[in-house]
CSV table of C-alpha atoms in Angstrom, one decimal:
chain,number,residue,atom,x,y,z
A,1,MET,CA,48.3,-26.5,-3.0
A,2,THR,CA,44.9,-26.8,-1.5
A,3,ARG,CA,44.2,-28.7,1.7
A,4,PRO,CA,41.9,-31.7,1.7
A,5,LEU,CA,38.2,-31.0,2.7
A,6,THR,CA,37.1,-31.8,6.2
A,7,SER,CA,34.3,-34.2,6.8
A,8,ILE,CA,31.9,-31.3,7.4
A,9,GLU,CA,33.0,-29.6,4.2
A,10,ARG,CA,32.6,-32.9,2.2
A,11,SER,CA,29.1,-33.3,3.8
A,12,ILE,CA,28.1,-29.8,2.7
A,13,HIS,CA,29.5,-30.3,-0.7
A,14,GLY,CA,27.6,-33.6,-1.1
A,15,ARG,CA,24.3,-32.0,0.2
A,16,ASN,CA,24.7,-29.1,-2.3
A,17,GLY,CA,25.3,-31.5,-5.1
A,18,TRP,CA,22.2,-33.5,-4.1
A,19,LEU,CA,20.1,-30.3,-4.0
A,20,LYS,CA,21.3,-29.2,-7.4
A,21,GLU,CA,20.6,-32.6,-8.9
A,22,GLU,CA,17.1,-32.9,-7.3
A,23,GLU,CA,16.2,-29.4,-8.5
A,24,ARG,CA,17.3,-30.3,-12.0
A,25,LYS,CA,15.1,-33.4,-11.9
A,26,ALA,CA,12.2,-31.4,-10.6
A,27,ILE,CA,12.6,-28.9,-13.5
A,28,GLU,CA,12.9,-31.7,-16.1
A,29,SER,CA,9.8,-33.3,-14.7
A,30,ARG,CA,7.5,-30.4,-14.0
A,31,GLY,CA,9.3,-27.2,-15.1
A,32,GLU,CA,9.2,-24.2,-12.9
A,33,ILE,CA,6.2,-25.6,-11.0
A,34,GLY,CA,8.4,-28.6,-10.1
A,35,ARG,CA,11.2,-26.3,-9.0
A,36,MET,CA,8.9,-24.4,-6.7
A,37,GLU,CA,7.4,-27.6,-5.3
A,38,PHE,CA,10.9,-29.0,-4.6
A,39,TRP,CA,12.0,-25.9,-2.7
A,40,LEU,CA,8.7,-25.9,-0.7
A,41,ARG,CA,9.4,-29.5,0.3
A,42,VAL,CA,13.0,-28.8,1.3
A,43,THR,CA,11.9,-25.7,3.2
A,44,ARG,CA,9.1,-27.6,5.0
A,45,THR,CA,11.6,-30.3,6.1
A,46,ARG,CA,14.0,-27.6,7.3
A,47,ILE,CA,11.3,-25.9,9.3
A,48,THR,CA,10.3,-29.2,10.9
A,49,GLN,CA,13.9,-29.8,11.9
A,50,ASP,CA,14.3,-26.3,13.4
A,51,VAL,CA,11.1,-26.7,15.4
A,52,LYS,CA,12.3,-30.1,16.8
A,53,ALA,CA,15.5,-28.3,17.7
A,54,GLY,CA,13.6,-25.7,19.7
A,55,ARG,CA,13.9,-22.9,17.2
A,56,ASP,CA,10.2,-22.2,17.0
A,57,ASP,CA,10.8,-18.7,15.7
A,58,VAL,CA,11.3,-20.3,12.3
A,59,ILE,CA,7.5,-20.5,11.9
A,60,ALA,CA,7.0,-16.8,12.5
A,61,GLY,CA,9.9,-16.1,10.1
A,62,PHE,CA,8.4,-18.2,7.3
A,63,THR,CA,5.0,-16.8,7.9
A,64,SER,CA,6.4,-13.2,7.5
A,65,VAL,CA,8.2,-14.1,4.3
A,66,CYS,CA,5.0,-15.7,2.9
A,67,ARG,CA,3.0,-12.6,3.9
A,68,LEU,CA,5.5,-10.3,2.3
A,69,PHE,CA,5.5,-12.4,-0.9
A,70,LYS,CA,1.7,-12.3,-1.1
A,71,LEU,CA,1.7,-8.6,-0.5
A,72,ALA,CA,4.2,-8.1,-3.4
A,73,VAL,CA,2.1,-10.3,-5.7
A,74,ASP,CA,-1.1,-8.5,-4.8
A,75,LYS,CA,0.5,-5.0,-5.3
A,76,ARG,CA,1.8,-6.1,-8.7
A,77,ALA,CA,-1.7,-7.4,-9.7
A,78,GLU,CA,-3.1,-4.0,-8.7
A,79,GLY,CA,-0.6,-2.4,-11.2
A,80,ASP,CA,2.1,-1.3,-8.7
A,81,ALA,CA,5.2,-3.5,-9.4
A,82,ARG,CA,7.6,-1.5,-7.2
A,83,LEU,CA,7.4,-3.8,-4.1
A,84,TRP,CA,7.7,-6.9,-6.4
A,85,ASN,CA,10.7,-5.5,-8.2
A,86,HIS,CA,12.4,-4.5,-4.9
A,87,LEU,CA,11.7,-7.9,-3.4
A,88,MET,CA,13.1,-9.7,-6.4
A,89,GLN,CA,16.2,-7.5,-6.5
A,90,TYR,CA,16.9,-8.0,-2.8
A,91,ALA,CA,16.4,-11.7,-3.1
A,92,GLN,CA,18.9,-11.9,-6.0
A,93,GLN,CA,21.4,-9.9,-4.1
A,94,VAL,CA,21.1,-12.1,-1.0
A,95,LEU,CA,21.3,-15.3,-3.0
A,96,GLU,CA,24.4,-14.1,-4.9
A,97,GLN,CA,26.1,-13.0,-1.7
A,98,HIS,CA,25.1,-15.9,0.6
A,99,GLY,CA,23.6,-18.6,-1.7
A,100,SER,CA,26.6,-20.1,-3.4
A,101,ARG,CA,25.3,-23.3,-2.0
A,102,HIS,CA,21.6,-24.2,-2.5
């Protein structure tokens, strides 16, 4: 028999459900562009929350991730897809391992 969820677990479950539903709506509305825009909005909100909480390093982290993504896109456009492929493979592994929730 499983134990009842704690209030924190219920909150996380509700948040994850909301994220999935909002992502679905974004995809229905605007396709993959809508999905990307949704996750950018969610990320921007989270960055703002972290900065207000005194975790300013989130800005440097996000900047580094954006620079890495741009570099991978640029290399792929130049005909070298290795960095892009490695980045996508790593992202998939991390999301599978840690991203059961959105």
